[in-house]
């Protein structure tokens, strides 16, 4: 099986920075896309940023210019550098990955358990 484990969340003041990490482990042949989503209280889960193995980037308009997604494929790890954080960035942040686990070239979708990010003074 495959597991995604996030880390790096916490409490930060407005204008501050945090760096989230997501490590994928288990039976992994290759990882196509890795991304970050978030869910604030009372709201639906929304896309924050994604990055494919081909280098295709996608950011939510609300985080463009402030957040940067990157990945280290040798470590099966994705990062989300979050700068200039705002109170409205407060949410649980989830890691997501599309992973090939067998020789059939099928990609399976996996989610982490989430890490809380709270932006407050």
Short mmCIF file of N, CA and C in Angstrom, two decimals:
data_model
loop_
_atom_site.label_atom_id
_atom_site.label_comp_id
_atom_site.label_asym_id
_atom_site.label_seq_id
_atom_site.Cartn_x
_atom_site.Cartn_y
_atom_site.Cartn_z
N UNK A 1 0.83 -1.19 0.00
CA UNK A 1 0.00 0.00 0.00
C UNK A 1 0.87 1.24 0.00
N UNK A 2 0.23 2.36 -0.26
CA UNK A 2 0.93 3.64 -0.31
C UNK A 2 0.41 4.55 0.79
N UNK A 3 1.32 5.29 1.40
CA UNK A 3 0.94 6.27 2.41
C UNK A 3 1.53 7.63 2.06
N UNK A 4 0.75 8.67 2.33
CA UNK A 4 1.23 10.04 2.22
C UNK A 4 1.19 10.64 3.61
N UNK A 5 2.30 11.22 4.05
CA UNK A 5 2.38 11.80 5.38
C UNK A 5 2.82 13.26 5.25
N UNK A 6 1.95 14.15 5.73
CA UNK A 6 2.26 15.58 5.70
C UNK A 6 2.90 16.01 7.02
N UNK A 7 3.67 17.08 6.95
CA UNK A 7 4.24 17.68 8.15
C UNK A 7 4.51 19.15 7.86
N UNK A 8 4.75 19.92 8.93
CA UNK A 8 5.14 21.31 8.77
C UNK A 8 4.07 22.32 9.09
N UNK A 9 2.87 21.86 9.39
CA UNK A 9 1.82 22.80 9.75
C UNK A 9 2.05 23.41 11.12
N UNK A 10 1.21 24.38 11.45
CA UNK A 10 1.33 25.02 12.76
C UNK A 10 0.65 26.36 12.80
N UNK A 11 0.96 27.09 13.85
CA UNK A 11 0.40 28.42 14.06
C UNK A 11 1.43 29.46 13.63
N UNK A 12 1.01 30.43 12.84
CA UNK A 12 1.92 31.47 12.36
C UNK A 12 1.15 32.79 12.31
N UNK A 13 1.87 33.88 12.52
CA UNK A 13 1.24 35.19 12.46
C UNK A 13 1.04 35.62 11.01
N UNK A 14 0.07 36.51 10.78
CA UNK A 14 -0.11 37.03 9.43
C UNK A 14 1.19 37.63 8.89
N UNK A 15 1.47 37.34 7.63
CA UNK A 15 2.71 37.79 7.02
C UNK A 15 3.85 36.80 7.17
N UNK A 16 3.65 35.78 7.97
CA UNK A 16 4.70 34.80 8.21
C UNK A 16 4.76 33.74 7.13
N UNK A 17 5.64 32.76 7.36
CA UNK A 17 5.87 31.69 6.38
C UNK A 17 5.84 30.32 7.05
N UNK A 18 5.47 29.34 6.27
CA UNK A 18 5.54 27.94 6.68
C UNK A 18 5.93 27.11 5.46
N UNK A 19 6.56 25.97 5.72
CA UNK A 19 6.89 25.04 4.64
C UNK A 19 6.31 23.69 4.98
N UNK A 20 5.39 23.22 4.15
CA UNK A 20 4.80 21.90 4.32
C UNK A 20 5.57 20.87 3.52
N UNK A 21 5.63 19.67 4.06
CA UNK A 21 6.25 18.54 3.35
C UNK A 21 5.27 17.39 3.27
N UNK A 22 5.38 16.61 2.21
CA UNK A 22 4.55 15.42 2.03
C UNK A 22 5.45 14.31 1.49
N UNK A 23 5.56 13.25 2.27
CA UNK A 23 6.39 12.11 1.87
C UNK A 23 5.50 10.94 1.51
N UNK A 24 5.72 10.40 0.32
CA UNK A 24 5.00 9.21 -0.13
C UNK A 24 5.87 7.99 0.09
N UNK A 25 5.26 6.93 0.63
CA UNK A 25 6.01 5.70 0.87
C UNK A 25 5.16 4.49 0.52
N UNK A 26 5.83 3.37 0.32
CA UNK A 26 5.13 2.14 -0.01
C UNK A 26 5.51 1.64 -1.40
N UNK A 27 4.58 0.90 -2.00
CA UNK A 27 4.85 0.32 -3.30
C UNK A 27 4.64 1.39 -4.38
N UNK A 28 5.70 2.08 -4.75
CA UNK A 28 5.63 3.18 -5.70
C UNK A 28 6.53 2.89 -6.90
N UNK A 29 5.91 2.85 -8.08
CA UNK A 29 6.67 2.72 -9.31
C UNK A 29 7.06 4.12 -9.82
N UNK A 30 6.05 4.98 -9.87
CA UNK A 30 6.30 6.37 -10.26
C UNK A 30 5.15 7.24 -9.75
N UNK A 31 5.45 8.53 -9.62
CA UNK A 31 4.44 9.49 -9.19
C UNK A 31 4.23 10.49 -10.32
N UNK A 32 3.02 10.59 -10.81
CA UNK A 32 2.74 11.54 -11.88
C UNK A 32 2.54 12.94 -11.32
N UNK A 33 1.51 13.14 -10.57
CA UNK A 33 1.21 14.48 -10.04
C UNK A 33 1.22 14.44 -8.52
N UNK A 34 1.73 15.50 -7.94
CA UNK A 34 1.62 15.71 -6.50
C UNK A 34 1.04 17.09 -6.30
N UNK A 35 0.21 17.20 -5.29
CA UNK A 35 -0.43 18.49 -5.09
C UNK A 35 -0.88 18.71 -3.66
N UNK A 36 -1.33 19.92 -3.43
CA UNK A 36 -1.84 20.32 -2.12
C UNK A 36 -3.24 20.88 -2.28
N UNK A 37 -4.11 20.47 -1.37
CA UNK A 37 -5.47 20.97 -1.29
C UNK A 37 -5.68 21.45 0.14
N UNK A 38 -6.71 22.25 0.34
CA UNK A 38 -7.01 22.70 1.69
C UNK A 38 -8.51 22.76 1.91
N UNK A 39 -8.87 22.64 3.18
CA UNK A 39 -10.28 22.72 3.56
C UNK A 39 -10.40 23.55 4.82
N UNK A 40 -11.08 24.67 4.70
CA UNK A 40 -11.33 25.53 5.85
C UNK A 40 -12.65 25.11 6.49
N UNK A 41 -12.86 25.44 7.77
CA UNK A 41 -14.11 25.06 8.44
C UNK A 41 -15.34 25.58 7.69
N UNK A 42 -16.28 24.68 7.44
CA UNK A 42 -17.51 25.05 6.77
C UNK A 42 -17.40 25.24 5.28
N UNK A 43 -16.23 24.93 4.71
CA UNK A 43 -16.03 25.12 3.27
C UNK A 43 -15.63 23.80 2.61
N UNK A 44 -15.77 23.77 1.29
CA UNK A 44 -15.36 22.59 0.55
C UNK A 44 -13.84 22.56 0.37
N UNK A 45 -13.32 21.37 0.17
CA UNK A 45 -11.90 21.23 -0.11
C UNK A 45 -11.60 21.89 -1.46
N UNK A 46 -10.50 22.62 -1.50
CA UNK A 46 -10.14 23.33 -2.73
C UNK A 46 -8.69 23.09 -3.10
N UNK A 47 -8.41 23.20 -4.38
CA UNK A 47 -7.05 23.04 -4.87
C UNK A 47 -6.19 24.24 -4.45
N UNK A 48 -4.98 23.96 -4.02
CA UNK A 48 -4.01 25.00 -3.72
C UNK A 48 -2.96 25.05 -4.83
N UNK A 49 -2.32 23.90 -5.07
CA UNK A 49 -1.27 23.86 -6.09
C UNK A 49 -1.00 22.41 -6.47
N UNK A 50 -0.66 22.21 -7.75
CA UNK A 50 -0.25 20.89 -8.21
C UNK A 50 0.96 21.00 -9.11
N UNK A 51 1.73 19.92 -9.16
CA UNK A 51 2.93 19.87 -10.00
C UNK A 51 3.06 18.45 -10.54
N UNK A 52 3.11 18.33 -11.86
CA UNK A 52 3.24 17.01 -12.46
C UNK A 52 4.71 16.66 -12.67
N UNK A 53 4.95 15.41 -12.99
CA UNK A 53 6.31 14.96 -13.27
C UNK A 53 6.86 15.59 -14.54
N UNK A 54 5.97 16.13 -15.37
CA UNK A 54 6.41 16.81 -16.59
C UNK A 54 6.71 18.28 -16.34
N UNK A 55 6.46 18.73 -15.12
CA UNK A 55 6.73 20.12 -14.77
C UNK A 55 5.56 21.06 -14.91
N UNK A 56 4.39 20.53 -15.17
CA UNK A 56 3.21 21.38 -15.31
C UNK A 56 2.74 21.85 -13.93
N UNK A 57 2.64 23.17 -13.80
CA UNK A 57 2.25 23.78 -12.54
C UNK A 57 0.84 24.33 -12.61
N UNK A 58 0.16 24.30 -11.48
CA UNK A 58 -1.17 24.89 -11.39
C UNK A 58 -1.34 25.44 -9.98
N UNK A 59 -1.74 26.70 -9.88
CA UNK A 59 -1.97 27.34 -8.59
C UNK A 59 -3.36 27.93 -8.55
N UNK A 60 -3.94 27.91 -7.36
CA UNK A 60 -5.17 28.67 -7.15
C UNK A 60 -4.83 30.16 -7.24
N UNK A 61 -5.76 30.93 -7.78
CA UNK A 61 -5.51 32.37 -7.92
C UNK A 61 -5.19 33.02 -6.57
N UNK A 62 -5.80 32.52 -5.52
CA UNK A 62 -5.66 33.13 -4.20
C UNK A 62 -4.25 32.97 -3.61
N UNK A 63 -3.45 32.06 -4.15
CA UNK A 63 -2.12 31.83 -3.59
C UNK A 63 -1.00 32.17 -4.56
N UNK A 64 -1.34 32.53 -5.78
CA UNK A 64 -0.31 32.87 -6.78
C UNK A 64 0.56 34.01 -6.28
N UNK A 65 1.87 33.82 -6.42
CA UNK A 65 2.81 34.83 -5.97
C UNK A 65 3.20 34.71 -4.52
N UNK A 66 2.48 33.88 -3.77
CA UNK A 66 2.79 33.71 -2.34
C UNK A 66 3.24 32.29 -2.01
N UNK A 67 2.66 31.30 -2.69
CA UNK A 67 2.96 29.90 -2.42
C UNK A 67 3.77 29.33 -3.58
N UNK A 68 4.66 28.39 -3.25
CA UNK A 68 5.45 27.71 -4.27
C UNK A 68 5.46 26.21 -3.99
N UNK A 69 5.06 25.44 -4.99
CA UNK A 69 5.10 23.99 -4.86
C UNK A 69 6.36 23.47 -5.54
N UNK A 70 6.96 22.46 -4.94
CA UNK A 70 8.12 21.82 -5.54
C UNK A 70 8.10 20.34 -5.15
N UNK A 71 8.96 19.56 -5.78
CA UNK A 71 9.02 18.14 -5.44
C UNK A 71 10.43 17.62 -5.64
N UNK A 72 10.76 16.61 -4.86
CA UNK A 72 12.02 15.90 -4.96
C UNK A 72 11.67 14.46 -5.28
N UNK A 73 11.76 14.08 -6.53
CA UNK A 73 11.32 12.75 -6.93
C UNK A 73 12.21 11.65 -6.38
N UNK A 74 13.46 11.96 -6.10
CA UNK A 74 14.35 10.96 -5.50
C UNK A 74 13.90 10.59 -4.10
N UNK A 75 13.18 11.51 -3.45
CA UNK A 75 12.69 11.27 -2.09
C UNK A 75 11.18 11.07 -2.04
N UNK A 76 10.53 11.05 -3.21
CA UNK A 76 9.06 10.92 -3.27
C UNK A 76 8.40 11.95 -2.35
N UNK A 77 8.89 13.17 -2.42
CA UNK A 77 8.45 14.21 -1.51
C UNK A 77 8.01 15.46 -2.27
N UNK A 78 6.93 16.05 -1.79
CA UNK A 78 6.47 17.34 -2.30
C UNK A 78 6.52 18.36 -1.19
N UNK A 79 6.74 19.60 -1.57
CA UNK A 79 6.82 20.70 -0.61
C UNK A 79 5.85 21.80 -1.03
N UNK A 80 5.43 22.56 -0.04
CA UNK A 80 4.66 23.76 -0.31
C UNK A 80 5.23 24.87 0.56
N UNK A 81 5.93 25.79 -0.07
CA UNK A 81 6.45 26.95 0.63
C UNK A 81 5.38 28.03 0.62
N UNK A 82 4.97 28.45 1.80
CA UNK A 82 3.89 29.42 1.93
C UNK A 82 4.44 30.69 2.57
N UNK A 83 4.41 31.76 1.83
CA UNK A 83 4.88 33.06 2.31
C UNK A 83 3.72 34.04 2.38
N UNK A 84 3.95 35.13 3.09
CA UNK A 84 2.94 36.18 3.22
C UNK A 84 1.57 35.61 3.58
N UNK A 85 1.57 34.76 4.58
CA UNK A 85 0.34 34.07 4.96
C UNK A 85 -0.70 35.04 5.49
N UNK A 86 -1.96 34.73 5.18
CA UNK A 86 -3.10 35.54 5.58
C UNK A 86 -4.03 34.70 6.44
N UNK A 87 -4.85 35.34 7.28
CA UNK A 87 -5.81 34.57 8.09
C UNK A 87 -6.70 33.67 7.24
N UNK A 88 -7.02 34.09 6.03
CA UNK A 88 -7.88 33.27 5.17
C UNK A 88 -7.17 32.04 4.61
N UNK A 89 -5.89 31.91 4.86
CA UNK A 89 -5.17 30.68 4.50
C UNK A 89 -5.34 29.59 5.56
N UNK A 90 -5.97 29.94 6.67
CA UNK A 90 -6.20 28.96 7.73
C UNK A 90 -7.05 27.81 7.22
N UNK A 91 -6.56 26.60 7.36
CA UNK A 91 -7.25 25.41 6.86
C UNK A 91 -6.45 24.17 7.22
N UNK A 92 -7.06 23.04 6.97
CA UNK A 92 -6.31 21.79 6.98
C UNK A 92 -5.78 21.59 5.56
N UNK A 93 -4.49 21.35 5.46
CA UNK A 93 -3.85 21.18 4.16
C UNK A 93 -3.60 19.69 3.92
N UNK A 94 -4.07 19.22 2.78
CA UNK A 94 -3.95 17.82 2.43
C UNK A 94 -3.03 17.64 1.23
N UNK A 95 -2.21 16.61 1.31
CA UNK A 95 -1.37 16.22 0.19
C UNK A 95 -2.12 15.19 -0.67
N UNK A 96 -1.93 15.30 -1.96
CA UNK A 96 -2.57 14.37 -2.91
C UNK A 96 -1.54 13.94 -3.95
N UNK A 97 -1.63 12.69 -4.36
CA UNK A 97 -0.69 12.21 -5.38
C UNK A 97 -1.34 11.16 -6.26
N UNK A 98 -0.97 11.19 -7.53
CA UNK A 98 -1.40 10.17 -8.50
C UNK A 98 -0.19 9.26 -8.73
N UNK A 99 -0.33 8.00 -8.31
CA UNK A 99 0.82 7.11 -8.21
C UNK A 99 0.60 5.82 -8.98
N UNK A 100 1.63 5.42 -9.70
CA UNK A 100 1.63 4.11 -10.35
C UNK A 100 2.23 3.12 -9.37
N UNK A 101 1.46 2.08 -9.06
CA UNK A 101 1.93 1.09 -8.07
C UNK A 101 2.20 -0.28 -8.67
N UNK A 102 1.88 -0.46 -9.97
CA UNK A 102 2.09 -1.74 -10.60
C UNK A 102 2.59 -1.58 -12.02
N UNK A 103 2.72 -2.70 -12.72
CA UNK A 103 3.25 -2.66 -14.07
C UNK A 103 2.19 -2.36 -15.11
N UNK A 104 0.95 -2.09 -14.66
CA UNK A 104 -0.15 -1.87 -15.60
C UNK A 104 -0.30 -0.41 -16.02
N UNK A 105 0.56 0.47 -15.53
CA UNK A 105 0.55 1.90 -15.88
C UNK A 105 -0.71 2.62 -15.42
N UNK A 106 -1.46 2.04 -14.55
CA UNK A 106 -2.65 2.69 -13.99
C UNK A 106 -2.22 3.60 -12.84
N UNK A 107 -2.78 4.80 -12.79
CA UNK A 107 -2.50 5.74 -11.71
C UNK A 107 -3.61 5.68 -10.68
N UNK A 108 -3.20 5.60 -9.42
CA UNK A 108 -4.16 5.58 -8.32
C UNK A 108 -4.01 6.87 -7.52
N UNK A 109 -5.14 7.34 -7.00
CA UNK A 109 -5.20 8.62 -6.29
C UNK A 109 -5.10 8.38 -4.79
N UNK A 110 -4.15 9.05 -4.16
CA UNK A 110 -3.95 8.90 -2.72
C UNK A 110 -4.00 10.25 -2.02
N UNK A 111 -4.44 10.21 -0.75
CA UNK A 111 -4.53 11.42 0.08
C UNK A 111 -3.81 11.19 1.40
N UNK A 112 -3.23 12.27 1.91
CA UNK A 112 -2.69 12.23 3.26
C UNK A 112 -3.77 12.56 4.27
N UNK A 113 -3.39 12.52 5.56
CA UNK A 113 -4.34 12.76 6.64
C UNK A 113 -4.55 14.25 6.89
N UNK A 114 -3.67 15.08 6.38
CA UNK A 114 -3.82 16.51 6.55
C UNK A 114 -2.98 17.08 7.67
N UNK A 115 -2.64 18.35 7.52
CA UNK A 115 -1.91 19.07 8.57
C UNK A 115 -2.55 20.45 8.73
N UNK A 116 -2.74 20.85 9.97
CA UNK A 116 -3.45 22.10 10.26
C UNK A 116 -2.50 23.29 10.10
N UNK A 117 -2.97 24.29 9.38
CA UNK A 117 -2.28 25.58 9.28
C UNK A 117 -3.21 26.65 9.81
N UNK A 118 -2.75 27.37 10.81
CA UNK A 118 -3.54 28.44 11.41
C UNK A 118 -2.76 29.74 11.33
N UNK A 119 -3.37 30.75 10.72
CA UNK A 119 -2.73 32.06 10.58
C UNK A 119 -3.52 33.04 11.44
N UNK A 120 -2.90 33.47 12.52
CA UNK A 120 -3.60 34.32 13.48
C UNK A 120 -2.59 35.10 14.30
N UNK A 121 -3.00 36.30 14.69
CA UNK A 121 -2.15 37.09 15.57
C UNK A 121 -2.54 36.88 17.03
#
